[in-house]
Coordinates of C-alpha atoms in Angstrom, one line a residue:
X1 CA 3.6 -21.3 -14.8
X2 CA 2.0 -17.8 -14.7
X3 CA -0.3 -17.2 -17.6
X4 CA -1.8 -13.9 -18.7
X5 CA -3.5 -13.3 -22.0
X6 CA -1.0 -11.8 -24.5
X7 CA -3.4 -8.9 -25.7
X8 CA -3.6 -7.8 -22.1
X9 CA 0.2 -7.9 -21.7
X10 CA 0.6 -5.9 -24.9
X11 CA -1.8 -3.3 -23.7
X12 CA 0.0 -3.0 -20.4
X13 CA 3.3 -2.8 -22.2
X14 CA 2.0 0.2 -24.1
X15 CA 2.4 2.4 -21.0
X16 CA 5.9 1.1 -20.1
X17 CA 9.4 1.7 -21.3
X18 CA 9.8 -2.1 -20.9
X19 CA 9.2 -4.5 -23.8
X20 CA 6.6 -7.2 -24.0
X21 CA 9.4 -9.7 -23.6
X22 CA 10.6 -8.1 -20.4
X23 CA 7.1 -8.2 -18.9
X24 CA 6.6 -11.8 -19.8
X25 CA 10.0 -12.7 -18.4
X26 CA 9.1 -10.8 -15.2
X27 CA 5.8 -12.7 -14.9
X28 CA 7.6 -16.0 -15.4
X29 CA 10.1 -15.2 -12.6
X30 CA 7.5 -13.8 -10.2
X31 CA 9.0 -10.3 -10.4
X32 CA 6.1 -8.7 -12.2
X33 CA 2.3 -9.0 -11.9
X34 CA -0.5 -7.9 -14.2
X35 CA -3.7 -8.0 -12.1
X36 CA -6.5 -9.3 -14.4
X37 CA -9.4 -11.6 -13.6
X38 CA -10.3 -13.8 -16.5
X39 CA -13.9 -12.5 -16.3
X40 CA -13.1 -8.9 -16.7
X41 CA -12.1 -6.8 -19.7
X42 CA -9.7 -4.2 -18.3
X43 CA -9.5 -1.0 -20.5
X44 CA -6.2 0.1 -18.8
X45 CA -4.3 -2.9 -17.5
X46 CA -1.0 -2.3 -15.7
X47 CA 2.3 -4.2 -15.1
X48 CA 3.6 -3.9 -11.5
X49 CA 7.1 -4.9 -10.6
X50 CA 10.8 -4.8 -11.5
X51 CA 11.7 -2.6 -14.4
X52 CA 8.1 -1.2 -14.7
X53 CA 7.0 2.4 -13.8
X54 CA 6.0 2.8 -10.2
X55 CA 2.2 2.4 -10.0
X56 CA -0.3 4.0 -7.7
X57 CA -3.5 2.6 -6.1
X58 CA -6.4 4.6 -4.8
X59 CA -8.7 3.3 -2.0
X60 CA -12.4 4.0 -1.7
X61 CA -15.5 2.4 -0.3
X62 CA -18.5 2.6 1.9
X63 CA -18.6 2.5 5.7
X64 CA -21.6 1.6 7.9
X65 CA -22.3 5.3 8.4
X66 CA -21.8 6.4 4.8
X67 CA -23.5 4.3 2.3
X68 CA -23.9 6.6 -0.8
X69 CA -22.9 4.5 -3.8
X70 CA -23.1 7.5 -6.1
X71 CA -20.5 9.3 -4.1
X72 CA -18.1 6.4 -4.2
X73 CA -18.5 6.0 -7.9
X74 CA -17.6 9.7 -8.3
X75 CA -14.5 9.1 -6.3
X76 CA -13.6 6.1 -8.5
X77 CA -13.9 8.3 -11.6
X78 CA -11.8 11.1 -10.0
X79 CA -9.1 8.6 -9.0
X80 CA -8.9 7.1 -12.5
X81 CA -9.0 10.6 -14.2
X82 CA -6.3 11.8 -11.9
X83 CA -4.0 8.9 -12.8
X84 CA -4.6 6.0 -10.4
X85 CA -3.3 2.7 -12.0
X86 CA -5.6 0.6 -9.8
X87 CA -8.5 1.0 -7.4
X88 CA -9.3 -0.9 -4.2
X89 CA -12.9 -1.2 -2.8
X90 CA -12.5 -1.3 0.9
X91 CA -16.2 -1.2 1.7
X92 CA -17.8 -2.4 4.8
X93 CA -21.6 -2.4 5.6
X94 CA -24.7 -3.8 4.0
X95 CA -24.3 -2.4 0.4
X96 CA -20.7 -3.4 -0.2
X97 CA -21.6 -6.1 -2.7
X98 CA -23.7 -3.7 -4.7
X99 CA -21.0 -1.1 -4.9
X100 CA -18.4 -3.7 -5.8
X101 CA -20.4 -5.1 -8.7
X102 CA -21.0 -1.5 -10.0
X103 CA -17.2 -0.7 -9.8
X104 CA -16.3 -3.9 -11.6
X105 CA -18.8 -3.0 -14.4
X106 CA -17.5 0.6 -14.9
X107 CA -13.9 0.8 -13.7
X108 CA -11.3 0.7 -16.5
X109 CA -8.4 -0.2 -14.3
X110 CA -7.7 -3.3 -12.1
X111 CA -9.9 -3.6 -9.1
X112 CA -8.9 -5.1 -5.7
X113 CA -10.8 -5.9 -2.5
X114 CA -10.2 -7.2 1.0
X115 CA -12.6 -10.2 1.2
X116 CA -12.5 -10.5 5.0
X117 CA -14.4 -7.2 5.1
X118 CA -17.4 -9.0 3.6
X119 CA -17.2 -11.8 6.1
X120 CA -17.3 -9.3 8.9
X121 CA -20.1 -7.2 7.3
X122 CA -22.4 -10.1 6.5
X123 CA -21.9 -11.6 10.0
X124 CA -21.9 -8.6 12.3
X125 CA -20.3 -10.8 15.0
X126 CA -17.0 -11.7 13.3
X127 CA -16.3 -14.4 15.9
X128 CA -19.4 -16.4 14.9
X129 CA -18.2 -16.8 11.3
X130 CA -17.4 -20.3 10.1
X131 CA -14.1 -21.1 8.4
X132 CA -16.0 -22.0 5.2
X133 CA -17.4 -18.5 5.0
X134 CA -13.9 -17.1 4.4
X135 CA -13.5 -19.4 1.4
X136 CA -17.1 -18.8 0.1
X137 CA -16.5 -15.0 0.0
X138 CA -13.3 -15.5 -2.1
X139 CA -15.3 -17.7 -4.6
X140 CA -18.1 -15.2 -4.8
X141 CA -15.9 -12.2 -5.4
X142 CA -13.7 -14.2 -7.8
X143 CA -16.7 -15.1 -9.9
X144 CA -17.8 -11.5 -10.0
X145 CA -14.4 -10.5 -11.6
X146 CA -12.2 -9.0 -8.8
X147 CA -8.6 -8.7 -10.2
X148 CA -6.6 -8.8 -6.9
X149 CA -7.3 -9.8 -3.4
X150 CA -5.6 -8.5 -0.2
X151 CA -5.4 -11.7 1.8
X152 CA -4.2 -11.4 5.4
X153 CA -2.7 -14.9 5.5
X154 CA 0.5 -14.1 7.4
X155 CA -0.9 -13.3 10.8
X156 CA -0.9 -16.4 13.0
X157 CA -2.6 -17.5 16.2
X158 CA 0.8 -17.6 17.9
X159 CA 1.5 -14.0 16.9
X160 CA -1.8 -12.7 18.3
X161 CA -1.2 -14.6 21.6
X162 CA 2.3 -13.0 21.8
X163 CA 0.8 -9.6 21.3
X164 CA -1.4 -10.1 24.4
X165 CA 1.8 -10.5 26.4
X166 CA 4.0 -7.9 24.6
X167 CA 1.8 -5.1 23.4
X168 CA 2.9 -2.4 21.0
X169 CA 2.2 1.3 21.3
X170 CA -0.5 0.5 18.7
X171 CA -1.1 -3.2 18.4
X172 CA -2.9 -3.9 15.1
X173 CA -3.9 -1.1 12.8
X174 CA -4.7 -3.2 9.8
X175 CA -8.5 -3.5 9.7
X176 CA -8.4 -6.9 8.1
X177 CA -5.6 -8.0 10.5
X178 CA -7.6 -6.9 13.5
X179 CA -10.7 -8.7 12.3
X180 CA -8.8 -12.0 11.9
X181 CA -6.9 -11.6 15.2
X182 CA -10.2 -11.1 17.0
X183 CA -11.6 -14.2 15.3
X184 CA -8.5 -16.3 16.2
X185 CA -8.4 -15.1 19.8
X186 CA -12.1 -15.7 20.4
X187 CA -12.1 -19.1 18.7
X188 CA -8.6 -20.1 19.6
X189 CA -8.1 -21.4 16.1
X190 CA -5.6 -20.7 13.3
X191 CA -6.2 -18.0 10.7
X192 CA -8.4 -19.7 8.0
X193 CA -6.5 -17.9 5.2
X194 CA -3.3 -19.6 6.6
X195 CA -4.7 -23.0 7.4
X196 CA -6.6 -23.2 4.1
X197 CA -4.1 -21.4 1.9
X198 CA -4.1 -24.2 -0.6
X199 CA -7.8 -23.5 -1.3
X200 CA -7.0 -19.8 -1.6
X201 CA -4.4 -20.6 -4.3
X202 CA -6.8 -22.8 -6.2
X203 CA -9.4 -20.0 -6.4
X204 CA -6.8 -17.5 -7.4
X205 CA -5.3 -19.8 -10.1
X206 CA -8.7 -20.7 -11.6
X207 CA -9.7 -17.0 -12.1
X208 CA -6.2 -15.6 -12.6
X209 CA -6.5 -13.4 -9.5
X210 CA -3.4 -11.7 -8.2
X211 CA -2.8 -12.2 -4.5
X212 CA -1.7 -9.2 -2.5
X213 CA -0.5 -10.8 0.7
X214 CA -1.4 -8.3 3.4
X215 CA 0.7 -7.1 6.3
X216 CA -1.7 -7.4 9.2
X217 CA 1.1 -6.6 11.6
X218 CA 2.4 -3.5 9.9
X219 CA 3.4 -0.7 12.3
X220 CA 0.7 1.9 12.9
X221 CA 3.3 4.3 14.4
X222 CA 6.9 4.9 13.8
X223 CA 7.5 3.8 17.4
X224 CA 6.7 0.2 16.4
X225 CA 8.5 0.1 13.0
X226 CA 10.6 -2.9 12.0
X227 CA 9.7 -4.8 15.2
X228 CA 9.5 -8.5 15.8
X229 CA 5.8 -8.7 14.8
X230 CA 6.3 -6.9 11.5
X231 CA 9.4 -8.9 10.5
X232 CA 8.0 -12.2 11.8
X233 CA 5.0 -11.9 9.6
X234 CA 7.2 -10.9 6.6
X235 CA 8.9 -14.3 6.8
X236 CA 5.6 -16.1 6.7
X237 CA 4.6 -14.1 3.7
X238 CA 7.9 -15.0 2.0
X239 CA 7.1 -18.7 2.3
X240 CA 3.6 -18.1 1.0
X241 CA 4.9 -16.1 -1.9
X242 CA 7.0 -19.1 -3.0
X243 CA 4.0 -21.4 -2.5
X244 CA 1.8 -19.2 -4.6
X245 CA 4.4 -18.7 -7.3
X246 CA 4.9 -22.5 -7.5
X247 CA 1.2 -22.9 -7.9
X248 CA 1.1 -20.5 -10.9
X249 CA -0.5 -17.7 -9.0
X250 CA 0.6 -14.0 -9.4
X251 CA 1.6 -12.6 -6.0
X252 CA 2.8 -9.3 -4.5
X253 CA 3.6 -8.4 -1.0
X254 CA 2.1 -5.5 1.1
X255 CA 4.4 -3.5 3.3
X256 CA 4.5 -0.9 6.0
X257 CA 3.0 1.2 7.3
X258 CA 4.5 3.9 9.5
X259 CA 8.3 3.9 9.2
X260 CA 10.9 6.6 9.9
X261 CA 12.9 7.7 6.8
X262 CA 16.1 6.0 7.9
X263 CA 14.5 2.6 8.1
X264 CA 12.7 2.6 4.7
X265 CA 15.6 1.4 2.6
X266 CA 16.3 -1.5 4.9
X267 CA 12.6 -2.4 5.0
X268 CA 12.4 -2.5 1.2
X269 CA 15.6 -4.5 0.7
X270 CA 14.6 -7.0 3.4
X271 CA 11.2 -7.6 1.7
X272 CA 12.8 -8.1 -1.6
X273 CA 15.2 -10.6 -0.1
X274 CA 12.7 -12.5 2.0
X275 CA 10.0 -12.5 -0.7
X276 CA 12.3 -13.4 -3.6
X277 CA 12.0 -10.2 -5.5
X278 CA 8.2 -10.2 -5.6
X279 CA 6.5 -6.8 -6.3
X280 CA 6.3 -4.7 -3.2
X281 CA 3.1 -2.8 -2.5
X282 CA 3.7 -0.2 0.2
X283 CA 1.0 1.5 2.3
X284 CA 2.7 4.9 2.4
X285 CA 4.9 4.5 4.2
X286 CA 4.2 7.4 6.6
X287 CA 7.4 8.9 8.0
X288 CA 5.9 10.8 10.9
X289 CA 2.8 10.5 13.0
X290 CA 2.5 14.2 13.7
X291 CA 0.7 15.6 10.6
X292 CA -3.0 14.7 10.5
X293 CA -4.6 16.6 7.7
X294 CA -1.4 16.4 5.7
X295 CA -0.8 12.7 5.6
X296 CA -0.9 12.7 1.8
X297 CA 2.4 14.7 2.0
X298 CA 3.8 12.4 4.7
X299 CA 2.9 9.4 2.6
X300 CA 4.4 10.9 -0.6
X301 CA 7.7 11.5 1.2
X302 CA 7.8 7.9 2.4
X303 CA 6.5 6.5 -0.9
X304 CA 9.2 8.3 -2.9
X305 CA 12.0 6.9 -0.7
X306 CA 10.5 3.4 -0.8
X307 CA 10.0 3.4 -4.6
X308 CA 13.6 4.8 -5.1
X309 CA 14.9 1.7 -3.2
X310 CA 12.7 -0.8 -5.1
X311 CA 9.1 -0.6 -4.0
X312 CA 6.8 -1.1 -7.0
X313 CA 3.3 -0.1 -6.1
X314 CA 2.3 2.9 -3.9
X315 CA -1.0 2.9 -2.0
X316 CA -2.1 6.5 -1.9
X317 CA -2.7 8.3 1.3
X318 CA -5.2 11.2 1.4
X319 CA -5.4 14.3 3.6
X320 CA -8.3 12.6 5.4
X321 CA -6.2 9.7 6.6
X322 CA -6.7 9.1 10.3
X323 CA -9.5 11.7 10.3
X324 CA -12.5 10.8 8.3
X325 CA -13.8 9.0 5.1
X326 CA -12.1 10.8 2.2
X327 CA -14.1 13.1 -0.1
X328 CA -13.6 13.6 -3.9
X329 CA -11.0 16.3 -3.4
X330 CA -9.2 14.2 -0.9
X331 CA -9.0 11.4 -3.4
X332 CA -7.7 13.8 -6.1
X333 CA -5.0 15.2 -3.8
X334 CA -4.0 11.7 -2.6
X335 CA -3.5 10.3 -6.1
X336 CA -1.5 13.4 -7.2
X337 CA 0.7 13.2 -4.2
X338 CA 1.5 9.6 -4.8
X339 CA 1.9 10.1 -8.6
X340 CA 4.5 12.8 -7.7
X341 CA 6.3 10.3 -5.4
X342 CA 6.2 7.6 -8.1
X343 CA 7.5 9.8 -10.8
X344 CA 10.3 11.2 -8.7
X345 CA 11.4 7.6 -7.9
X346 CA 11.1 6.6 -11.6
X347 CA 13.7 9.3 -12.5
X348 CA 16.3 7.7 -10.2
X349 CA 15.2 4.2 -11.1
X350 CA 16.4 5.0 -14.6
X351 CA 13.0 4.9 -16.4
X352 CA 13.9 6.8 -19.6
X353 CA 10.4 8.4 -20.1
X354 CA 10.4 9.8 -16.6
X355 CA 13.6 11.8 -17.1
X356 CA 12.4 12.7 -20.7
X357 CA 9.2 14.2 -19.3
X358 CA 11.2 16.4 -16.9
X359 CA 13.4 17.5 -19.7
X360 CA 10.5 18.4 -21.9
X361 CA 8.6 20.4 -19.3
X362 CA 11.8 22.3 -18.4
X363 CA 12.3 23.2 -22.0
X364 CA 8.7 24.4 -22.2
X365 CA 9.3 26.4 -19.0
X366 CA 12.4 28.0 -20.6
X367 CA 10.3 29.0 -23.6
X368 CA 7.4 30.1 -21.4
X369 CA 5.1 27.7 -23.3
X370 CA 2.3 27.5 -20.7
X371 CA 0.1 25.2 -22.7
X372 CA 2.9 22.6 -23.1
X373 CA 3.8 22.9 -19.4
X374 CA 0.3 22.2 -18.3
X375 CA 0.0 19.3 -20.7
X376 CA 3.2 17.7 -19.2
X377 CA 2.2 18.4 -15.6
X378 CA 1.3 15.4 -13.3
X379 CA -1.7 17.5 -12.5
X380 CA -2.7 19.6 -15.5
X381 CA -5.7 21.1 -13.9
X382 CA -4.5 22.9 -10.7
X383 CA -1.7 25.0 -12.3
X384 CA -4.1 26.3 -15.0
X385 CA -6.5 27.4 -12.3
X386 CA -3.8 29.2 -10.4
X387 CA -2.5 31.0 -13.4
X388 CA -6.0 32.2 -14.4
X389 CA -6.5 33.5 -10.9
X390 CA -3.6 36.0 -11.2
X391 CA -2.7 36.8 -14.8
X392 CA 0.4 39.0 -15.3
X393 CA 0.4 41.9 -17.8
X394 CA 2.7 40.0 -20.2
X395 CA 1.5 36.6 -21.4
X396 CA 4.9 34.9 -21.4
X397 CA 5.8 35.4 -17.7
X398 CA 4.1 34.7 -14.3
X399 CA 3.0 37.2 -11.7
X400 CA 5.8 36.2 -9.3
X401 CA 8.6 38.0 -11.3
X402 CA 6.9 39.7 -14.2
X403 CA 9.4 42.3 -15.5
X404 CA 12.1 40.6 -13.5
X405 CA 11.7 37.2 -15.0
X406 CA 15.2 35.6 -14.7
X407 CA 14.6 33.5 -17.8
X408 CA 13.8 36.6 -19.9
X409 CA 16.6 38.6 -18.4
X410 CA 19.2 36.0 -19.3
X411 CA 17.6 35.4 -22.7
X412 CA 17.8 39.1 -23.6
X413 CA 21.3 39.4 -22.2
X414 CA 22.7 36.5 -24.2
X415 CA 21.1 37.8 -27.4
X416 CA 22.7 41.3 -26.9
X417 CA 26.1 39.7 -26.3
X418 CA 25.9 37.8 -29.5
X419 CA 25.3 41.1 -31.4

């Protein structure tokens, strides 16, 4: 049985159109998760899954060449202020533990990690790691308070051997998946997260950690989308989802990746079928490989389509994707783009407050109530900056139309007709 403290569920329900009962029922059926380590007090918990608003995650973290903890903490604050529902620390390098502990102390939303990164960073030579090190890292991070883990437990030794014979355009683009594949090929042993999955479950159960089962073999280009590697791993994750749920562990499934628009619906429906309705956490998806510098837009297009068809959790993509480590402004733009995608999907998912918000902002626009428009905007900052930069002569119009404002023209015409 999945157990989450009632005060936490009540707080999560406060941001939903769903009732407390619906969240509890979703938890009990494995259709909803509320990431929340027993050791952390989360100021802004969230419910992810069927019937809930579509949530957004923001990634940040150090790399070996960029180890400024202060900068990453600023990114975390920007992400939360901009509306991210969760944050993942994807750090690599010698200071990753220090940053993680600082984020856990100060971040008000659920925090996730990819534990295999710490195995690689502490070892240097990934192939030299002992199986027990994979488990020890989970225990250490669990005791520190991490709310959800990305565990790449679906990639198998058989799949990595097959990839040697039948390569893709881009073989493995998941960093965690590549690290595990390299360990398996060099040691010719099974993935420790797979062979010792029962131990992973015990750790997660003890600390009430949500498992996000990672898609190591997600396509890194639309040319590889929905291929045998991706789908084969999904079936392994479906089995593990049932095992985790049966053990009383909250679980969600990560998904592609780079996928052309016409394949997104099928991907979501297949995941929901194979993984028994578990919450679906999509990484984009990116619908074209041809827009570096604009991948936040590419990801928002894919994210909106995926969420429309049932995806529950969008991992943001920033303009820096595939180019460099994101900066603060990249983080802000990435979160906003994904929030737009999530909100657009929630309208067609039938989330009442999503439609109501659009109705309210449209009414404010009709009345030229700029203050209310900005307050209801998914990004209340940028439109105010733009308006101040080019103020019209009259306060109730914008500088695009001014005297030829269609709303004012019709308003005046209808009033004259009534007279």
